[in-house]
Amino acid sequence: MKDTPFDMADETVLITGGGTGLGKQFATVLAAAGAQVILCARRVDKLEETVAQLRDQGADAHAIPMDVTCSESVTAGFKQCLAIAPVTVLVNNAGLAGESMLLAMPEEEWDSIVNTNLKGAWLVARAAAQQMIDHEHSGSIINIASVLASSVQKGTAAYAAAKSGVVHLTRAMALEWARYGIRVNAIAPGYYRTDMAEAYLDSPAGQQLLKRIPQRRLGDPAEMDGAILMLASTASRYMTGSTVTVDGGLGLSIV
Ligand SMILES: NC(=O)c1ccc[n+]([C@@H]2O[C@H](COP(=O)([O-])OP(=O)(O)OC[C@H]3O[C@@H](n4cnc5c(N)ncnc54)[C@H](OP(=O)(O)O)[C@@H]3O)[C@@H](O)[C@H]2O)c1
């Protein structure tokens, strides 16, 4: 029984890349709102560490190994998930960035970035939607895009193209799956200090970028708590196909 539209009781949330960075914060806030959380990624030690911290806070948390670029691994992960409970909310958060300029980018780097951020998002969302449909449960899918989905920066071509694809894929999924009661939305974060962004943020280019953020600072992962809670819960029950930007205003200006 839900107390407020933001109540996550009775929900089982699967979060890819849930052991670190933004995914860990998404798990923390959704678990605090009452959800059971299942964290998936390749490094099981990181997942177990986060699961232990969440359990210490009273959460019902689980770790399942999954490589989002591999359909067999995704299928096996969702089978393990079902043994805990059918997923009702997915946070499609696993991601990988690169730094090569287009002319110098090895083909393997392109493949690995696009396969993780875009193909992986499709493989995982497809498995989640099928599980929701099989169990006749409405659901919510949140794809994690980026401010780079709508603007570009040198050295981020493959990542920016993949994240732009994630925003459009979000719309396509929203259109096809509305009939099953599945809503699909995206969050486009600006810059947050995580393992993925750290080296760039400490570089001269990263320091320059800081000055271009209208709010003049990086985001704190907890500043996405409102967006993730809204999109995961019935508070957003008439929203589908939307992208919510949480970037301190970075994407607003061209200069
Ligand atoms: N930090 C930012 O400023 C920022 C800005 C915009 C968007 N984002 C997006 O936010 C999401 C989270 O990134 P983050 O900043 O929190 O960085 P992060 O801490 O490096 O998180 C990335 C996560 O993705 C997982 N992952 C990578 N490849 C995977 C694969 N093949 N299969 C399963 N999991 C995989 C990693 O775990 P394993 O390596 O253990 O698999 C890791 O937990 C990403 O989608 C990223 O693009 C971040």
PDB file of N, CA, C and O and ligand atoms in Angstrom, residues 16-24 26 40-47 66-70 92-97 115-117 144-148 159 163 187-198 201 224, ligand 1:
ATOM      1  N   THR A  16      21.413  -1.123 -13.581  1.00  0.00           N
ATOM      2  CA  THR A  16      22.688  -1.546 -14.172  1.00  0.00           C
ATOM      3  C   THR A  16      23.757  -0.512 -13.795  1.00  0.00           C
ATOM      4  O   THR A  16      23.461   0.683 -13.667  1.00  0.00           O
ATOM      5  N   GLY A  17      24.978  -0.986 -13.594  1.00  0.00           N
ATOM      6  CA  GLY A  17      26.033  -0.083 -13.121  1.00  0.00           C
ATOM      7  C   GLY A  17      25.704   0.438 -11.725  1.00  0.00           C
ATOM      8  O   GLY A  17      26.099   1.545 -11.352  1.00  0.00           O
ATOM      9  N   GLY A  18      24.996  -0.376 -10.948  1.00  0.00           N
ATOM     10  CA  GLY A  18      24.486   0.068  -9.641  1.00  0.00           C
ATOM     11  C   GLY A  18      25.507   0.040  -8.517  1.00  0.00           C
ATOM     12  O   GLY A  18      25.216   0.493  -7.412  1.00  0.00           O
ATOM     13  N   GLY A  19      26.714  -0.483  -8.787  1.00  0.00           N
ATOM     14  CA  GLY A  19      27.694  -0.592  -7.706  1.00  0.00           C
ATOM     15  C   GLY A  19      28.492   0.680  -7.461  1.00  0.00           C
ATOM     16  O   GLY A  19      29.138   0.820  -6.414  1.00  0.00           O
ATOM     17  N   THR A  20      28.476   1.597  -8.421  1.00  0.00           N
ATOM     18  CA  THR A  20      29.346   2.784  -8.312  1.00  0.00           C
ATOM     19  C   THR A  20      28.589   4.050  -8.727  1.00  0.00           C
ATOM     20  O   THR A  20      27.504   3.983  -9.315  1.00  0.00           O
ATOM     21  N   GLY A  21      29.194   5.196  -8.438  1.00  0.00           N
ATOM     22  CA  GLY A  21      28.779   6.487  -8.985  1.00  0.00           C
ATOM     23  C   GLY A  21      27.294   6.802  -8.905  1.00  0.00           C
ATOM     24  O   GLY A  21      26.659   6.642  -7.856  1.00  0.00           O
ATOM     25  N   LEU A  22      26.750   7.240 -10.029  1.00  0.00           N
ATOM     26  CA  LEU A  22      25.342   7.657 -10.054  1.00  0.00           C
ATOM     27  C   LEU A  22      24.415   6.481  -9.763  1.00  0.00           C
ATOM     28  O   LEU A  22      23.399   6.635  -9.071  1.00  0.00           O
ATOM     29  N   GLY A  23      24.773   5.290 -10.284  1.00  0.00           N
ATOM     30  CA  GLY A  23      23.926   4.114 -10.071  1.00  0.00           C
ATOM     31  C   GLY A  23      23.797   3.773  -8.590  1.00  0.00           C
ATOM     32  O   GLY A  23      22.726   3.403  -8.115  1.00  0.00           O
ATOM     33  N   LYS A  24      24.890   3.926  -7.864  1.00  0.00           N
ATOM     34  CA  LYS A  24      24.871   3.651  -6.416  1.00  0.00           C
ATOM     35  C   LYS A  24      23.920   4.639  -5.709  1.00  0.00           C
ATOM     36  O   LYS A  24      23.149   4.259  -4.824  1.00  0.00           O
ATOM     37  N   PHE A  26      21.362   6.196  -7.145  1.00  0.00           N
ATOM     38  CA  PHE A  26      19.983   5.851  -7.528  1.00  0.00           C
ATOM     39  C   PHE A  26      19.484   4.711  -6.636  1.00  0.00           C
ATOM     40  O   PHE A  26      18.343   4.723  -6.172  1.00  0.00           O
ATOM     41  N   CYS A  40      23.283  -4.594 -10.847  1.00  0.00           N
ATOM     42  CA  CYS A  40      23.936  -5.434 -11.860  1.00  0.00           C
ATOM     43  C   CYS A  40      25.123  -4.707 -12.476  1.00  0.00           C
ATOM     44  O   CYS A  40      25.034  -3.509 -12.758  1.00  0.00           O
ATOM     45  N   ALA A  41      26.210  -5.426 -12.709  1.00  0.00           N
ATOM     46  CA  ALA A  41      27.377  -4.894 -13.419  1.00  0.00           C
ATOM     47  C   ALA A  41      28.358  -6.048 -13.597  1.00  0.00           C
ATOM     48  O   ALA A  41      28.046  -7.189 -13.221  1.00  0.00           O
ATOM     49  N   ARG A  42      29.550  -5.749 -14.138  1.00  0.00           N
ATOM     50  CA  ARG A  42      30.533  -6.815 -14.347  1.00  0.00           C
ATOM     51  C   ARG A  42      31.360  -7.071 -13.096  1.00  0.00           C
ATOM     52  O   ARG A  42      31.673  -8.203 -12.779  1.00  0.00           O
ATOM     53  N   ARG A  43      31.742  -6.009 -12.337  1.00  0.00           N
ATOM     54  CA  ARG A  43      32.620  -6.200 -11.170  1.00  0.00           C
ATOM     55  C   ARG A  43      31.786  -6.556  -9.941  1.00  0.00           C
ATOM     56  O   ARG A  43      31.209  -5.677  -9.285  1.00  0.00           O
ATOM     57  N   VAL A  44      31.765  -7.860  -9.645  1.00  0.00           N
ATOM     58  CA  VAL A  44      30.909  -8.338  -8.560  1.00  0.00           C
ATOM     59  C   VAL A  44      31.368  -7.789  -7.206  1.00  0.00           C
ATOM     60  O   VAL A  44      30.547  -7.505  -6.325  1.00  0.00           O
ATOM     61  N   ASP A  45      32.703  -7.582  -7.031  1.00  0.00           N
ATOM     62  CA  ASP A  45      33.191  -7.069  -5.738  1.00  0.00           C
ATOM     63  C   ASP A  45      32.604  -5.679  -5.458  1.00  0.00           C
ATOM     64  O   ASP A  45      32.180  -5.385  -4.335  1.00  0.00           O
ATOM     65  N   LYS A  46      32.522  -4.824  -6.467  1.00  0.00           N
ATOM     66  CA  LYS A  46      31.941  -3.478  -6.284  1.00  0.00           C
ATOM     67  C   LYS A  46      30.456  -3.582  -5.941  1.00  0.00           C
ATOM     68  O   LYS A  46      29.941  -2.851  -5.086  1.00  0.00           O
ATOM     69  N   LEU A  47      29.764  -4.498  -6.626  1.00  0.00           N
ATOM     70  CA  LEU A  47      28.331  -4.668  -6.358  1.00  0.00           C
ATOM     71  C   LEU A  47      28.107  -5.124  -4.920  1.00  0.00           C
ATOM     72  O   LEU A  47      27.259  -4.585  -4.206  1.00  0.00           O
ATOM     73  N   MET A  66      26.266  -8.993 -14.466  1.00  0.00           N
ATOM     74  CA  MET A  66      25.686  -8.824 -15.808  1.00  0.00           C
ATOM     75  C   MET A  66      26.612  -7.964 -16.658  1.00  0.00           C
ATOM     76  O   MET A  66      27.102  -6.938 -16.204  1.00  0.00           O
ATOM     77  N   ASP A  67      26.819  -8.410 -17.902  1.00  0.00           N
ATOM     78  CA  ASP A  67      27.497  -7.578 -18.886  1.00  0.00           C
ATOM     79  C   ASP A  67      26.415  -7.127 -19.870  1.00  0.00           C
ATOM     80  O   ASP A  67      25.869  -7.950 -20.618  1.00  0.00           O
ATOM     81  N   VAL A  68      26.099  -5.838 -19.880  1.00  0.00           N
ATOM     82  CA  VAL A  68      24.959  -5.367 -20.679  1.00  0.00           C
ATOM     83  C   VAL A  68      25.200  -5.473 -22.181  1.00  0.00           C
ATOM     84  O   VAL A  68      24.258  -5.365 -22.962  1.00  0.00           O
ATOM     85  N   THR A  69      26.454  -5.689 -22.593  1.00  0.00           N
ATOM     86  CA  THR A  69      26.740  -5.788 -24.031  1.00  0.00           C
ATOM     87  C   THR A  69      26.516  -7.202 -24.564  1.00  0.00           C
ATOM     88  O   THR A  69      26.631  -7.434 -25.766  1.00  0.00           O
ATOM     89  N   CYS A  70      26.211  -8.139 -23.679  1.00  0.00           N
ATOM     90  CA  CYS A  70      26.135  -9.548 -24.061  1.00  0.00           C
ATOM     91  C   CYS A  70      24.720 -10.078 -23.779  1.00  0.00           C
ATOM     92  O   CYS A  70      24.307 -10.142 -22.608  1.00  0.00           O
ATOM     93  N   ASN A  92      18.406   2.031 -16.404  1.00  0.00           N
ATOM     94  CA  ASN A  92      19.368   1.606 -17.430  1.00  0.00           C
ATOM     95  C   ASN A  92      20.539   2.574 -17.366  1.00  0.00           C
ATOM     96  O   ASN A  92      20.620   3.531 -18.132  1.00  0.00           O
ATOM     97  N   ASN A  93      21.475   2.309 -16.442  1.00  0.00           N
ATOM     98  CA  ASN A  93      22.485   3.314 -16.077  1.00  0.00           C
ATOM     99  C   ASN A  93      23.899   2.954 -16.503  1.00  0.00           C
ATOM    100  O   ASN A  93      24.765   3.829 -16.549  1.00  0.00           O
ATOM    101  N   ALA A  94      24.160   1.675 -16.842  1.00  0.00           N
ATOM    102  CA  ALA A  94      25.542   1.282 -17.190  1.00  0.00           C
ATOM    103  C   ALA A  94      26.033   2.135 -18.351  1.00  0.00           C
ATOM    104  O   ALA A  94      25.306   2.360 -19.317  1.00  0.00           O
ATOM    105  N   GLY A  95      27.267   2.599 -18.250  1.00  0.00           N
ATOM    106  CA  GLY A  95      27.785   3.447 -19.319  1.00  0.00           C
ATOM    107  C   GLY A  95      29.295   3.438 -19.347  1.00  0.00           C
ATOM    108  O   GLY A  95      29.962   3.014 -18.390  1.00  0.00           O
ATOM    109  N   LEU A  96      29.820   3.879 -20.460  1.00  0.00           N
ATOM    110  CA  LEU A  96      31.269   3.885 -20.691  1.00  0.00           C
ATOM    111  C   LEU A  96      31.583   5.074 -21.585  1.00  0.00           C
ATOM    112  O   LEU A  96      30.919   5.264 -22.604  1.00  0.00           O
ATOM    113  N   ALA A  97      32.616   5.870 -21.219  1.00  0.00           N
ATOM    114  CA  ALA A  97      32.993   7.023 -22.045  1.00  0.00           C
ATOM    115  C   ALA A  97      34.355   6.757 -22.676  1.00  0.00           C
ATOM    116  O   ALA A  97      35.020   5.775 -22.347  1.00  0.00           O
ATOM    117  N   ASN A 115      28.253  -0.092 -27.982  1.00  0.00           N
ATOM    118  CA  ASN A 115      27.618  -1.322 -27.493  1.00  0.00           C
ATOM    119  C   ASN A 115      27.205  -1.208 -26.034  1.00  0.00           C
ATOM    120  O   ASN A 115      26.177  -1.746 -25.626  1.00  0.00           O
ATOM    121  N   THR A 116      27.986  -0.521 -25.236  1.00  0.00           N
ATOM    122  CA  THR A 116      27.636  -0.395 -23.818  1.00  0.00           C
ATOM    123  C   THR A 116      26.476   0.595 -23.632  1.00  0.00           C
ATOM    124  O   THR A 116      25.457   0.274 -23.011  1.00  0.00           O
ATOM    125  N   ASN A 117      26.640   1.801 -24.181  1.00  0.00           N
ATOM    126  CA  ASN A 117      25.652   2.862 -23.897  1.00  0.00           C
ATOM    127  C   ASN A 117      24.339   2.705 -24.662  1.00  0.00           C
ATOM    128  O   ASN A 117      23.283   3.059 -24.128  1.00  0.00           O
ATOM    129  N   ILE A 144      19.541   6.337 -18.657  1.00  0.00           N
ATOM    130  CA  ILE A 144      20.426   7.450 -18.285  1.00  0.00           C
ATOM    131  C   ILE A 144      21.184   7.905 -19.525  1.00  0.00           C
ATOM    132  O   ILE A 144      22.028   7.183 -20.061  1.00  0.00           O
ATOM    133  N   ALA A 145      20.855   9.099 -19.989  1.00  0.00           N
ATOM    134  CA  ALA A 145      21.483   9.684 -21.182  1.00  0.00           C
ATOM    135  C   ALA A 145      22.612  10.602 -20.719  1.00  0.00           C
ATOM    136  O   ALA A 145      23.397  10.257 -19.829  1.00  0.00           O
ATOM    137  N   SER A 146      22.698  11.807 -21.267  1.00  0.00           N
ATOM    138  CA  SER A 146      23.752  12.762 -20.898  1.00  0.00           C
ATOM    139  C   SER A 146      23.420  14.098 -21.533  1.00  0.00           C
ATOM    140  O   SER A 146      22.725  14.153 -22.549  1.00  0.00           O
ATOM    141  N   VAL A 147      23.980  15.156 -20.967  1.00  0.00           N
ATOM    142  CA  VAL A 147      23.866  16.465 -21.593  1.00  0.00           C
ATOM    143  C   VAL A 147      24.533  16.421 -22.975  1.00  0.00           C
ATOM    144  O   VAL A 147      24.194  17.187 -23.883  1.00  0.00           O
ATOM    145  N   LEU A 148      25.452  15.454 -23.173  1.00  0.00           N
ATOM    146  CA  LEU A 148      26.119  15.303 -24.469  1.00  0.00           C
ATOM    147  C   LEU A 148      25.215  14.641 -25.515  1.00  0.00           C
ATOM    148  O   LEU A 148      25.622  14.473 -26.666  1.00  0.00           O
ATOM    149  N   TYR A 159      30.508   8.534 -27.682  1.00  0.00           N
ATOM    150  CA  TYR A 159      29.666   8.610 -26.481  1.00  0.00           C
ATOM    151  C   TYR A 159      28.461   9.513 -26.724  1.00  0.00           C
ATOM    152  O   TYR A 159      27.320   9.149 -26.419  1.00  0.00           O
ATOM    153  N   LYS A 163      24.591   8.442 -26.691  1.00  0.00           N
ATOM    154  CA  LYS A 163      23.632   9.018 -25.729  1.00  0.00           C
ATOM    155  C   LYS A 163      22.479   9.709 -26.452  1.00  0.00           C
ATOM    156  O   LYS A 163      21.341   9.700 -25.982  1.00  0.00           O
ATOM    157  N   ILE A 187      16.895  10.443 -18.140  1.00  0.00           N
ATOM    158  CA  ILE A 187      17.511  11.557 -17.405  1.00  0.00           C
ATOM    159  C   ILE A 187      18.787  11.916 -18.152  1.00  0.00           C
ATOM    160  O   ILE A 187      19.562  11.022 -18.539  1.00  0.00           O
ATOM    161  N   ALA A 188      18.995  13.213 -18.385  1.00  0.00           N
ATOM    162  CA  ALA A 188      20.241  13.676 -19.020  1.00  0.00           C
ATOM    163  C   ALA A 188      21.046  14.433 -17.966  1.00  0.00           C
ATOM    164  O   ALA A 188      20.800  15.613 -17.705  1.00  0.00           O
ATOM    165  N   PRO A 189      22.018  13.755 -17.338  1.00  0.00           N
ATOM    166  CA  PRO A 189      22.843  14.447 -16.327  1.00  0.00           C
ATOM    167  C   PRO A 189      23.856  15.367 -16.987  1.00  0.00           C
ATOM    168  O   PRO A 189      24.316  15.107 -18.107  1.00  0.00           O
ATOM    169  N   GLY A 190      24.231  16.411 -16.270  1.00  0.00           N
ATOM    170  CA  GLY A 190      25.359  17.255 -16.658  1.00  0.00           C
ATOM    171  C   GLY A 190      26.628  16.586 -16.149  1.00  0.00           C
ATOM    172  O   GLY A 190      26.845  15.395 -16.405  1.00  0.00           O
ATOM    173  N   TYR A 191      27.463  17.292 -15.390  1.00  0.00           N
ATOM    174  CA  TYR A 191      28.730  16.710 -14.911  1.00  0.00           C
ATOM    175  C   TYR A 191      28.720  16.454 -13.408  1.00  0.00           C
ATOM    176  O   TYR A 191      28.372  17.332 -12.617  1.00  0.00           O
ATOM    177  N   TYR A 192      29.128  15.236 -13.053  1.00  0.00           N
ATOM    178  CA  TYR A 192      29.172  14.768 -11.662  1.00  0.00           C
ATOM    179  C   TYR A 192      30.516  14.077 -11.467  1.00  0.00           C
ATOM    180  O   TYR A 192      30.982  13.369 -12.381  1.00  0.00           O
ATOM    181  N   ARG A 193      31.130  14.244 -10.296  1.00  0.00           N
ATOM    182  CA  ARG A 193      32.442  13.627 -10.070  1.00  0.00           C
ATOM    183  C   ARG A 193      32.270  12.137  -9.756  1.00  0.00           C
ATOM    184  O   ARG A 193      31.926  11.756  -8.643  1.00  0.00           O
ATOM    185  N   THR A 194      32.461  11.288 -10.742  1.00  0.00           N
ATOM    186  CA  THR A 194      32.388   9.832 -10.548  1.00  0.00           C
ATOM    187  C   THR A 194      33.641   9.234 -11.191  1.00  0.00           C
ATOM    188  O   THR A 194      34.419   9.950 -11.827  1.00  0.00           O
ATOM    189  N   ASP A 195      33.800   7.912 -11.081  1.00  0.00           N
ATOM    190  CA  ASP A 195      34.972   7.247 -11.683  1.00  0.00           C
ATOM    191  C   ASP A 195      35.085   7.612 -13.162  1.00  0.00           C
ATOM    192  O   ASP A 195      36.170   7.858 -13.677  1.00  0.00           O
ATOM    193  N   MET A 196      33.918   7.644 -13.849  1.00  0.00           N
ATOM    194  CA  MET A 196      33.928   7.895 -15.288  1.00  0.00           C
ATOM    195  C   MET A 196      34.389   9.306 -15.629  1.00  0.00           C
ATOM    196  O   MET A 196      35.125   9.520 -16.588  1.00  0.00           O
ATOM    197  N   ALA A 197      33.986  10.297 -14.843  1.00  0.00           N
ATOM    198  CA  ALA A 197      34.206  11.702 -15.211  1.00  0.00           C
ATOM    199  C   ALA A 197      35.449  12.313 -14.575  1.00  0.00           C
ATOM    200  O   ALA A 197      35.914  13.373 -15.007  1.00  0.00           O
ATOM    201  N   GLU A 198      36.000  11.643 -13.546  1.00  0.00           N
ATOM    202  CA  GLU A 198      37.051  12.229 -12.719  1.00  0.00           C
ATOM    203  C   GLU A 198      38.261  12.767 -13.500  1.00  0.00           C
ATOM    204  O   GLU A 198      38.639  13.931 -13.352  1.00  0.00           O
ATOM    205  N   LEU A 201      37.435  15.815 -15.531  1.00  0.00           N
ATOM    206  CA  LEU A 201      37.132  17.003 -14.715  1.00  0.00           C
ATOM    207  C   LEU A 201      38.397  17.615 -14.119  1.00  0.00           C
ATOM    208  O   LEU A 201      38.458  18.826 -13.894  1.00  0.00           O
ATOM    209  N   MET A 224      20.187  14.368  -8.137  1.00  0.00           N
ATOM    210  CA  MET A 224      19.287  13.703  -9.094  1.00  0.00           C
ATOM    211  C   MET A 224      18.226  12.874  -8.372  1.00  0.00           C
ATOM    212  O   MET A 224      17.410  12.209  -9.024  1.00  0.00           O
TER     213      MET A 224
HETATM  214  N1  LIG B   1      29.364  11.310 -14.183  1.00  0.00           N
HETATM  215  C1  LIG B   1      28.877  12.147 -15.061  1.00  0.00           C
HETATM  216  O1  LIG B   1      29.243  13.330 -15.082  1.00  0.00           O
HETATM  217  C2  LIG B   1      27.841  11.679 -16.060  1.00  0.00           C
HETATM  218  C3  LIG B   1      27.272  12.640 -16.905  1.00  0.00           C
HETATM  219  C4  LIG B   1      26.314  12.249 -17.830  1.00  0.00           C
HETATM  220  C5  LIG B   1      25.911  10.920 -17.896  1.00  0.00           C
HETATM  221  N2  LIG B   1      26.489  10.001 -17.072  1.00  0.00           N
HETATM  222  C6  LIG B   1      26.016   8.616 -17.198  1.00  0.00           C
HETATM  223  O2  LIG B   1      25.704   8.109 -15.925  1.00  0.00           O
HETATM  224  C7  LIG B   1      25.833   6.678 -15.932  1.00  0.00           C
HETATM  225  C8  LIG B   1      26.647   6.245 -14.726  1.00  0.00           C
HETATM  226  O3  LIG B   1      27.989   6.697 -14.868  1.00  0.00           O
HETATM  227  P1  LIG B   1      28.870   7.195 -13.630  1.00  0.00           P
HETATM  228  O4  LIG B   1      29.219   8.598 -13.885  1.00  0.00           O
HETATM  229  O5  LIG B   1      28.208   6.830 -12.351  1.00  0.00           O
HETATM  230  O6  LIG B   1      30.228   6.382 -13.850  1.00  0.00           O
HETATM  231  P2  LIG B   1      30.752   5.013 -13.221  1.00  0.00           P
HETATM  232  O7  LIG B   1      30.842   5.095 -11.752  1.00  0.00           O
HETATM  233  O8  LIG B   1      31.968   4.685 -14.010  1.00  0.00           O
HETATM  234  O9  LIG B   1      29.575   3.998 -13.568  1.00  0.00           O
HETATM  235  C9  LIG B   1      29.466   3.270 -14.753  1.00  0.00           C
HETATM  236  C10 LIG B   1      28.901   1.910 -14.361  1.00  0.00           C
HETATM  237  O10 LIG B   1      28.573   1.177 -15.543  1.00  0.00           O
HETATM  238  C11 LIG B   1      28.965  -0.161 -15.330  1.00  0.00           C
HETATM  239  N3  LIG B   1      29.239  -0.781 -16.626  1.00  0.00           N
HETATM  240  C12 LIG B   1      30.100  -0.359 -17.582  1.00  0.00           C
HETATM  241  N4  LIG B   1      30.117  -1.224 -18.606  1.00  0.00           N
HETATM  242  C13 LIG B   1      29.234  -2.220 -18.279  1.00  0.00           C
HETATM  243  C14 LIG B   1      28.821  -3.424 -18.909  1.00  0.00           C
HETATM  244  N5  LIG B   1      29.320  -3.803 -20.114  1.00  0.00           N
HETATM  245  N6  LIG B   1      27.906  -4.206 -18.292  1.00  0.00           N
HETATM  246  C15 LIG B   1      27.406  -3.848 -17.089  1.00  0.00           C
HETATM  247  N7  LIG B   1      27.756  -2.726 -16.437  1.00  0.00           N
HETATM  248  C16 LIG B   1      28.675  -1.925 -17.022  1.00  0.00           C
HETATM  249  C17 LIG B   1      30.233  -0.092 -14.467  1.00  0.00           C
HETATM  250  O11 LIG B   1      30.397  -1.286 -13.703  1.00  0.00           O
HETATM  251  P3  LIG B   1      31.400  -2.472 -14.160  1.00  0.00           P
HETATM  252  O12 LIG B   1      32.622  -1.812 -14.739  1.00  0.00           O
HETATM  253  O13 LIG B   1      31.652  -3.220 -12.908  1.00  0.00           O
HETATM  254  O14 LIG B   1      30.649  -3.294 -15.164  1.00  0.00           O
HETATM  255  C18 LIG B   1      29.909   1.087 -13.559  1.00  0.00           C
HETATM  256  O15 LIG B   1      29.299   0.646 -12.371  1.00  0.00           O
HETATM  257  C19 LIG B   1      26.481   6.331 -17.280  1.00  0.00           C
HETATM  258  O16 LIG B   1      25.493   5.903 -18.193  1.00  0.00           O
HETATM  259  C20 LIG B   1      27.060   7.650 -17.734  1.00  0.00           C
HETATM  260  O17 LIG B   1      27.191   7.721 -19.124  1.00  0.00           O
HETATM  261  C21 LIG B   1      27.442  10.351 -16.157  1.00  0.00           C
END
